[in-house]
Coordinates of C-alpha atoms and ligand atoms in Angstrom, one line a residue:
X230 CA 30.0 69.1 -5.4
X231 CA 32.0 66.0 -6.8
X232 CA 30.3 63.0 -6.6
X233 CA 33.0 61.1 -4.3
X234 CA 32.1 61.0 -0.8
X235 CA 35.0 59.5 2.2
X236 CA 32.9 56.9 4.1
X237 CA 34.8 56.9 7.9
X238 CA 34.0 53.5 8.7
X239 CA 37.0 51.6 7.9
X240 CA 39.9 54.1 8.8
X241 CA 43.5 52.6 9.2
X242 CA 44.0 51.5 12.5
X243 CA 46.5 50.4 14.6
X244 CA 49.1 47.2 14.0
X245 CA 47.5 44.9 16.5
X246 CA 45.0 47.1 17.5
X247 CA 41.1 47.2 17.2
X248 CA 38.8 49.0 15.1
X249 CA 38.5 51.6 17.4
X250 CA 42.2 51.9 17.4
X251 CA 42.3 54.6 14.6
X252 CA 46.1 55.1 13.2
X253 CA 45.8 58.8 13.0
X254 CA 48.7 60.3 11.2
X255 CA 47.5 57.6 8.5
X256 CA 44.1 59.5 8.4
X257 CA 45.1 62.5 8.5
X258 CA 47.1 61.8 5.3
X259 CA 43.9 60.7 3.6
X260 CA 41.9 63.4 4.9
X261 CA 44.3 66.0 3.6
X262 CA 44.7 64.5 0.1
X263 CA 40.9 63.7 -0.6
X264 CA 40.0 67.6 0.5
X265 CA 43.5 68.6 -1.6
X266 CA 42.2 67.3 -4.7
X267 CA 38.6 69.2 -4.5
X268 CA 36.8 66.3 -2.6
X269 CA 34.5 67.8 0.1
X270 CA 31.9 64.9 1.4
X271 CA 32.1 62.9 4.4
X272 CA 30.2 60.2 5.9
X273 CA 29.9 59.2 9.2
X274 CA 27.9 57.8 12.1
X275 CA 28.1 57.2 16.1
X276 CA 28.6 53.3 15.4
X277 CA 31.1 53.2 12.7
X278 CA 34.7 52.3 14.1
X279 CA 33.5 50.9 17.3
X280 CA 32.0 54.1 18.6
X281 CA 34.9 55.9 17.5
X282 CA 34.3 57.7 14.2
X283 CA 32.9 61.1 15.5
X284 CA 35.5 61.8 17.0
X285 CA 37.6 60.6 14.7
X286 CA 35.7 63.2 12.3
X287 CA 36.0 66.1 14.6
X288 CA 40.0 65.2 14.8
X289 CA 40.6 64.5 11.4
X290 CA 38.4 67.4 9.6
X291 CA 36.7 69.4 12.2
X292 CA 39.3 70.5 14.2
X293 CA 41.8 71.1 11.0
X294 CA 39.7 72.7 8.2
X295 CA 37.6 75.3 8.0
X296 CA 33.4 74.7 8.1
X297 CA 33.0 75.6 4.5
X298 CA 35.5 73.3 3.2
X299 CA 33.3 70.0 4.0
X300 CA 29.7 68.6 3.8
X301 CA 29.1 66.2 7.0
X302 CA 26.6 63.2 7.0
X303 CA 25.9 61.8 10.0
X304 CA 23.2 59.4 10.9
X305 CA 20.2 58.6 13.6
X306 CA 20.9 54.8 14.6
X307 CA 18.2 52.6 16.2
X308 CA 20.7 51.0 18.8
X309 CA 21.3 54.4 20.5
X310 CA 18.1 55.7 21.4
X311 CA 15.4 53.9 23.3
X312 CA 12.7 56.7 23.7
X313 CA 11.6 59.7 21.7
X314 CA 12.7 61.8 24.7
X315 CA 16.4 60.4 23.9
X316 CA 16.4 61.3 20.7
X317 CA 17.3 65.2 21.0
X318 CA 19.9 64.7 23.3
X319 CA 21.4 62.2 20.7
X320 CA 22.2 64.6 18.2
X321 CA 23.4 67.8 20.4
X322 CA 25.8 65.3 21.4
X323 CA 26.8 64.1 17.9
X324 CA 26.7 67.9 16.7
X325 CA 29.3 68.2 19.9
X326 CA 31.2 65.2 19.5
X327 CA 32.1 66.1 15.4
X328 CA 32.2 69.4 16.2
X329 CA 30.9 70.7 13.1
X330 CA 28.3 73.2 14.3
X331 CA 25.7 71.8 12.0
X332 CA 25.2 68.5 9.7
X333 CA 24.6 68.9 6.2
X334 CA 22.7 66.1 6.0
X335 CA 21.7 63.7 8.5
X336 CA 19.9 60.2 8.1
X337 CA 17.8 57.8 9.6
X338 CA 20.3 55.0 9.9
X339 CA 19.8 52.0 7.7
X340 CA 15.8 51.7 7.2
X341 CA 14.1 48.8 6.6
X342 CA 11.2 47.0 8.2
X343 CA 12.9 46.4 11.0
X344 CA 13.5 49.8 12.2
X345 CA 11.5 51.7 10.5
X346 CA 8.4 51.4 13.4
X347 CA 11.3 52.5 16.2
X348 CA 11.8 55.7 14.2
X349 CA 8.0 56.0 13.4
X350 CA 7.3 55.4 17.2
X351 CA 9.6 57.8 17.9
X352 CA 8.6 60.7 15.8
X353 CA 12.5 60.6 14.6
X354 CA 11.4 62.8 11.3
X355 CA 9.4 65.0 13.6
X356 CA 12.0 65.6 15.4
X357 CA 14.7 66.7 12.7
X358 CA 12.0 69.5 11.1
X359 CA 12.8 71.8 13.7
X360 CA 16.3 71.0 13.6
X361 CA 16.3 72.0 10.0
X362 CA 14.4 75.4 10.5
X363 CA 17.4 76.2 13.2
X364 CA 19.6 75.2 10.4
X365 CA 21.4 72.4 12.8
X366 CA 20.5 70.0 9.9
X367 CA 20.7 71.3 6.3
X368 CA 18.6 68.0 4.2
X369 CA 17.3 65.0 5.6
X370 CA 17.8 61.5 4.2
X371 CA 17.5 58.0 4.9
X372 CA 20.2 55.3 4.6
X373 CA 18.2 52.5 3.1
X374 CA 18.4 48.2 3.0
X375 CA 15.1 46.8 2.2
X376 CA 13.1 45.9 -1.0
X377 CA 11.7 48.8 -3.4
X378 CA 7.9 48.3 -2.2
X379 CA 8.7 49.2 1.3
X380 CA 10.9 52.4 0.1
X381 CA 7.7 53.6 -1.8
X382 CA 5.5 53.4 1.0
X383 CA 8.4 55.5 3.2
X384 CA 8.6 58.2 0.1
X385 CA 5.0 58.3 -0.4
X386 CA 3.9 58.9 3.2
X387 CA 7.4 61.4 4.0
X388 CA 7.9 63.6 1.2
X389 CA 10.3 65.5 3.5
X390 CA 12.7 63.0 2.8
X391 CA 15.2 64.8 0.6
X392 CA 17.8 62.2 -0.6
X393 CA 18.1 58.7 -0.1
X394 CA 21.2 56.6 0.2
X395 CA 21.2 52.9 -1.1
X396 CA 23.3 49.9 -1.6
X397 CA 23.9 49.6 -5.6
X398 CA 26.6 48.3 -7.4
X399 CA 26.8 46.0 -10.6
X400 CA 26.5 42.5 -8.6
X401 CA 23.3 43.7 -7.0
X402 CA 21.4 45.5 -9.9
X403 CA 19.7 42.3 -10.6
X404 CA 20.1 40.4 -7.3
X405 CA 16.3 40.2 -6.7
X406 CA 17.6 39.4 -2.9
X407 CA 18.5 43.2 -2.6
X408 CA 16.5 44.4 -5.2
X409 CA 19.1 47.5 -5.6
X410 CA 17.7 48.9 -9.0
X411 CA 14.0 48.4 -8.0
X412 CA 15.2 50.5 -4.7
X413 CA 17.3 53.0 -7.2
X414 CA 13.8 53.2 -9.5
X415 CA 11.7 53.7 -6.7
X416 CA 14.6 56.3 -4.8
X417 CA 14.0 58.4 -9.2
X418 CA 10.1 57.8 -9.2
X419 CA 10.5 60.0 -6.1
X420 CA 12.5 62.5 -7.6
X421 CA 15.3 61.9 -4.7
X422 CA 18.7 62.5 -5.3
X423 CA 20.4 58.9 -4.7
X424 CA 23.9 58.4 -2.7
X425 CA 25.2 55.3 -3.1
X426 CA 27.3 53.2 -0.4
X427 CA 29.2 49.9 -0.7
X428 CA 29.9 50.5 -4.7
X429 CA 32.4 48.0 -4.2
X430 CA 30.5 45.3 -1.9
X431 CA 32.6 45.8 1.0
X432 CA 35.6 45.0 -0.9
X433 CA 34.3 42.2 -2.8
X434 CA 34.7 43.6 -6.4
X435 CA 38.1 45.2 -6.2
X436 CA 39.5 41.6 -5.2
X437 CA 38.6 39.4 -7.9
X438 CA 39.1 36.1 -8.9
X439 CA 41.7 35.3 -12.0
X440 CA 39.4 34.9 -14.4
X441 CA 37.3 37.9 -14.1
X442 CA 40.6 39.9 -13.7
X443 CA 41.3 39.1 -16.8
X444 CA 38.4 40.7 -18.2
X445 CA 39.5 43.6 -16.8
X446 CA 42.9 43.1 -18.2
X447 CA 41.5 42.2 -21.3
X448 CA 39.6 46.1 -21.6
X449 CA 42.0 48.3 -20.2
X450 CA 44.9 46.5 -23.0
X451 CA 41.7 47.0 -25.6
X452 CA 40.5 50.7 -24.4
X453 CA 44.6 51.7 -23.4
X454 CA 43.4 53.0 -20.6
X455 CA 45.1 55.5 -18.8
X456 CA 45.7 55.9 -15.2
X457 CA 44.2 58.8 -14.2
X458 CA 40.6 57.0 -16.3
X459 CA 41.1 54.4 -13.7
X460 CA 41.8 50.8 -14.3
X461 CA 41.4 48.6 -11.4
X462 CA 38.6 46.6 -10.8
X463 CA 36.7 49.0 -8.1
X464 CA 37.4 51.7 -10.1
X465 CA 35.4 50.5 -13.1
X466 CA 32.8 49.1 -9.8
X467 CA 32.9 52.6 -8.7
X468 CA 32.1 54.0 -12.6
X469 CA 29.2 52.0 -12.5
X470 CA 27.5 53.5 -9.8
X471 CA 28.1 57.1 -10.5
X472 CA 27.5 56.5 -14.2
X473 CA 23.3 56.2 -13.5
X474 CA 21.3 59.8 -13.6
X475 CA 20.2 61.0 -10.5
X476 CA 23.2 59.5 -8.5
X477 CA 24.4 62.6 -6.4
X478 CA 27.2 60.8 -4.3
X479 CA 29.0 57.4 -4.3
X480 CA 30.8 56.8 -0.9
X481 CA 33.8 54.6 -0.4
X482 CA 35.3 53.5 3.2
X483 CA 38.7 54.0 2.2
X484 CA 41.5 52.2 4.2
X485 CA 44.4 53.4 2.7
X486 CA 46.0 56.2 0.9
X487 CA 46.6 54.6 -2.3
X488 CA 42.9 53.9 -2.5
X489 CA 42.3 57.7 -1.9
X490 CA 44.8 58.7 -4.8
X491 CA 43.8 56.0 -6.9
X492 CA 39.9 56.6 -6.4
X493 CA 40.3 60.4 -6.5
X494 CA 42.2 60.4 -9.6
X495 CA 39.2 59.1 -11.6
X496 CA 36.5 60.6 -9.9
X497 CA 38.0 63.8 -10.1
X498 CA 36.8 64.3 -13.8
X499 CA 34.1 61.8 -14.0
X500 CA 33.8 59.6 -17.1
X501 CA 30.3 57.9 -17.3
X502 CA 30.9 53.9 -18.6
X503 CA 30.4 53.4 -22.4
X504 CA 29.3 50.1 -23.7
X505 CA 32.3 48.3 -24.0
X506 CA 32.6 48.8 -20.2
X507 CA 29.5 48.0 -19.1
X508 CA 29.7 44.3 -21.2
X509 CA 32.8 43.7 -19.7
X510 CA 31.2 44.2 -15.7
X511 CA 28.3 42.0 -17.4
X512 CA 31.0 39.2 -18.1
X513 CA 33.1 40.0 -14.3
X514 CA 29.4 39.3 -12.7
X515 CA 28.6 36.1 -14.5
X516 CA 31.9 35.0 -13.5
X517 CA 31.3 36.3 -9.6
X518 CA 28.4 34.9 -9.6
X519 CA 29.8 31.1 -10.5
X520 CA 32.6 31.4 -7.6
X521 CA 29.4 31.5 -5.3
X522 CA 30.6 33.7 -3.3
X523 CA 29.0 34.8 0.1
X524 CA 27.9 38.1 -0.3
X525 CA 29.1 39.9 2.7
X526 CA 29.6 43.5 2.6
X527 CA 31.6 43.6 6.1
X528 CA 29.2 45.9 7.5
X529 CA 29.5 44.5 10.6
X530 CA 26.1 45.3 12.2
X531 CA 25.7 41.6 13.1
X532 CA 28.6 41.1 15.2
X533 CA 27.7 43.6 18.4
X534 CA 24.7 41.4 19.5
X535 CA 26.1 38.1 19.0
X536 CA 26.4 36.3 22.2
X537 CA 29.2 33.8 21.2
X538 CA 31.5 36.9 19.8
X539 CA 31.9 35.7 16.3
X540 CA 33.5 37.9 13.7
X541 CA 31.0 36.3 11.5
X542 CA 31.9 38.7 8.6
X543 CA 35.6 37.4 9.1
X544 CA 34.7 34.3 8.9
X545 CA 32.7 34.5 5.5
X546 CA 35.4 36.3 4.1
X547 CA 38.1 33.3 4.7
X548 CA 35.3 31.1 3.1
X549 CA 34.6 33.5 0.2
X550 CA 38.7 33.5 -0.1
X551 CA 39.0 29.8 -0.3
X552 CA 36.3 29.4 -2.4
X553 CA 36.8 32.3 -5.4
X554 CA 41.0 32.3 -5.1
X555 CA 41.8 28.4 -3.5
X556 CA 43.6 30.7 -1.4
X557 CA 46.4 29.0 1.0
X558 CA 46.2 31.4 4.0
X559 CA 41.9 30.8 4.6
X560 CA 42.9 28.8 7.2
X561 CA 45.5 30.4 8.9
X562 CA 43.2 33.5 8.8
X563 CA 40.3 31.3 10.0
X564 CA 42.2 30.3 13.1
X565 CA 43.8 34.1 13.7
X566 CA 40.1 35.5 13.5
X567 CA 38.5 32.5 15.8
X568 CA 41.4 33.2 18.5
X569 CA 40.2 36.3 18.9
X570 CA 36.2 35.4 18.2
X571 CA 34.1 32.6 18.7
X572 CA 34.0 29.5 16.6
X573 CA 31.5 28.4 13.6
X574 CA 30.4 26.0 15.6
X575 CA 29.9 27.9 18.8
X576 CA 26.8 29.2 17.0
X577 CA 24.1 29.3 19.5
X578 CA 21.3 29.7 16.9
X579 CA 20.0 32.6 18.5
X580 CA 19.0 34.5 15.0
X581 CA 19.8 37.8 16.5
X582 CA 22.4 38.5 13.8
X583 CA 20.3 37.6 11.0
X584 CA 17.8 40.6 12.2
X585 CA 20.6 43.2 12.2
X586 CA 21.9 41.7 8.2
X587 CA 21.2 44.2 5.4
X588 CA 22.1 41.3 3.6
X589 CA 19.4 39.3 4.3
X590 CA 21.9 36.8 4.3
X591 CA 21.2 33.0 6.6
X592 CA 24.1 33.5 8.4
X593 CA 23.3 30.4 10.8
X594 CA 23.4 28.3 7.4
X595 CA 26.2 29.9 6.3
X596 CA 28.2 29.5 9.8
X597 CA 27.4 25.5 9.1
X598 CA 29.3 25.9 5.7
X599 CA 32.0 27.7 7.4
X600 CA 32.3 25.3 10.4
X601 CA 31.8 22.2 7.8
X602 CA 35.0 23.7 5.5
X603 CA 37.4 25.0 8.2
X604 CA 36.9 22.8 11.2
X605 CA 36.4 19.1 10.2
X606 CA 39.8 19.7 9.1
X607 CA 41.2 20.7 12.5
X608 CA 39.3 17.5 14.0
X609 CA 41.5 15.6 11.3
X610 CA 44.6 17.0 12.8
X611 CA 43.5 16.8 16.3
X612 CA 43.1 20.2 17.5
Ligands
SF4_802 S1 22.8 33.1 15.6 FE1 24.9 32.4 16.0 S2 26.2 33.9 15.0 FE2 24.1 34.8 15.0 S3 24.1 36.1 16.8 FE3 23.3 34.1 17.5 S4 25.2 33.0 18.2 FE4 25.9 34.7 17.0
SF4_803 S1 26.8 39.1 7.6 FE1 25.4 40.7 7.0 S2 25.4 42.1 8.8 FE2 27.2 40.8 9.0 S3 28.8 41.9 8.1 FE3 28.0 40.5 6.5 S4 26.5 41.8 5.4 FE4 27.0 42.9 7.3

């Protein structure tokens, strides 16, 4: 298996539409191109797309390819079950909804110390085994966002957890607030094969400020690199993932079709980094780290509970954008995403998005900053 997996949580969708307004003929495209050049993984679950990206699965690869032609991940997500006796009736309906007659591997949905007692309560692993003697589930995995110490007390006490998919790229290696290469250590001390997801940071490395694009610029004139080696920013971001032993997957939520091409062309014949690579992503992350940059991966778990409707991740991103790039639009785009969403300032402190953050991000603090940057101004011109 190739170790580049299609992550179905940020399909094309619709001009005007919503993210469950998948633009289909635009995913079929990708779908067909990623399989074309000898790609078969997929990853999915029920929340991804606003509910939508089952489906979209079953449409886009289900219903068009042949079962040997893919390997499905889908996922076990806290926010759809409340009771153990729900938990069964949750995936028969995911295996009916993707229509893939069995998952390869399915997950406990993003694991940390928050959820982890829901699934434990539960029985949600006690639940799969049987599953996976039926053959309904081939592996079982976790998709993981805490610190390494709580991973090793999950591995220690659950050895039937197969594989175990993690947040890593070279911004977090060392971010002790994520703690990705403690969690990637811990994932190896295990002996469990490790997926990776948000190589890029949601996006955050493949747009990167002028001077850390010169870097870039700087190796790929020094290395003449060729295309099909990959060039861009997230491609070397992607490199570095895949480049570690014991990495069996590294997943990318493509939007487009030129990020298909572009990402398949590299990963197709895998080139590990060499050292002249990796000191350059040493230099892009000093330089990242300067711009002080909020680091949002646009998972968008925080936005379904939050009373007041704010596309909190959309906001972040017009402050990240005005901060790293002095970028003109930030406050058009503030405006178009608070017309549609709450305010900053409409923050009700109620914390219940800092729970659901990954991140472990202070998003209250953070809406301050936001608010502080984007509104005094429209106070100033009277609006
Ligand atoms: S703390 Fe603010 S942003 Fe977070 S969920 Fe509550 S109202 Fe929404
Ligand atoms: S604030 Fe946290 S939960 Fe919300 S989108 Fe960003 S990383 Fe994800």
């Amino acid at each position: 298996m190739k170790k580049f997996g299609f992550g179905f949580m940020r399909l094309p969708t619709l001009p005007g539409g919503g993210e469950g307004d998948i633009d289909y003929p635009k995913a079929f495209e990708m779908v067909d191109y990623f399989l074309s050049q000898g790609f078969t993984y997929f990853d999915i679950a029920r929340g991804y797309m606003e509910g939508n990206c089952e489906a979209a699965f079953n449409k886009c690869v289900a219903q068009r390819y042949e079962r040997d032609k893919y390997v499905l991940t889908d996922k076990l997500t806290v926010d759809y079950f409340k009771t153990r006796e729900d938990i069964l009736p949750l995936i028969e309906n995911q295996l009916k909804v993707t229509g893939a007659g069995y998952f390869d591997y399915y997950f406990l949905h993003s694991v940390s110390r928050l959820t982890y007692p829901k699934f434990l309560s539960c029985g949600a692993l006690e639940i799969l085994r049987p599953l996976k003697e039926k053959g309904l589930v081939k592996h079982i995995g976790i998709s993981y966002h805490d610190k390494s110490d709580f991973l090793d007390e999950i591995l220690t006490a659950h050895p039937e957890i197969e594989v175990v998919q993690i947040q890593f790229n070279y911004a977090d290696y060392r971010d002790t607030g994520i703690d990705s290469r403690g969690v990637y250590e811990t994932a190896r001390k295990h002996n469990k094969p490790v997926l990776v997801m948000e190589p890029v940071k949601g996006g955050i490395l493949s747009r990167l400020p002028e001077r850390a694009m010169a870097v870039i610029s700087e190796l790929n004139e020094e290395l003449s690199v060729s295309p099909s080696r990959g060039s861009s920013p997230a491609s070397y971001a992607i490199r570095f993932a895949a480049s570690f032993e014991g990495i069996m997957m590294v997943l990318s939520g493509m939007n487009n079709l030129e990020q298909v091409v572009e990402n398949t062309s590299f990963m197709k014949d895998f080139v590990p980094l060499n050292p002249r690579e990796y000191e350059a992503l040493e230099k892009v992350n000093e330089i990242l780290k300067a711009t002080d940059a909020i680091p949002c991966t646009n998972c968008r778990y925080c936005t379904s509970g939050c009373p007041q409707n704010i596309r909190i991740p959309d906001l972040f991103a017009c402050l990240n954008s005005k901060r790293s790039f002095n970028e003109w639009g930030s406050e058009f785009y503030y405006e178009v995403n608070t017309a549609s969403g709450g305010k900053a300032s409409d923050c009700i402190d109620c914390g219940q998005c800092e729970d659901a953050c990954p991140q472990h991000l202070e998003i209250r603090s953070l809406l301050r900053e936001v608010a502080e940057v984007f509104e005094k101004k429209e106070e100033e011109n009277g609006n």
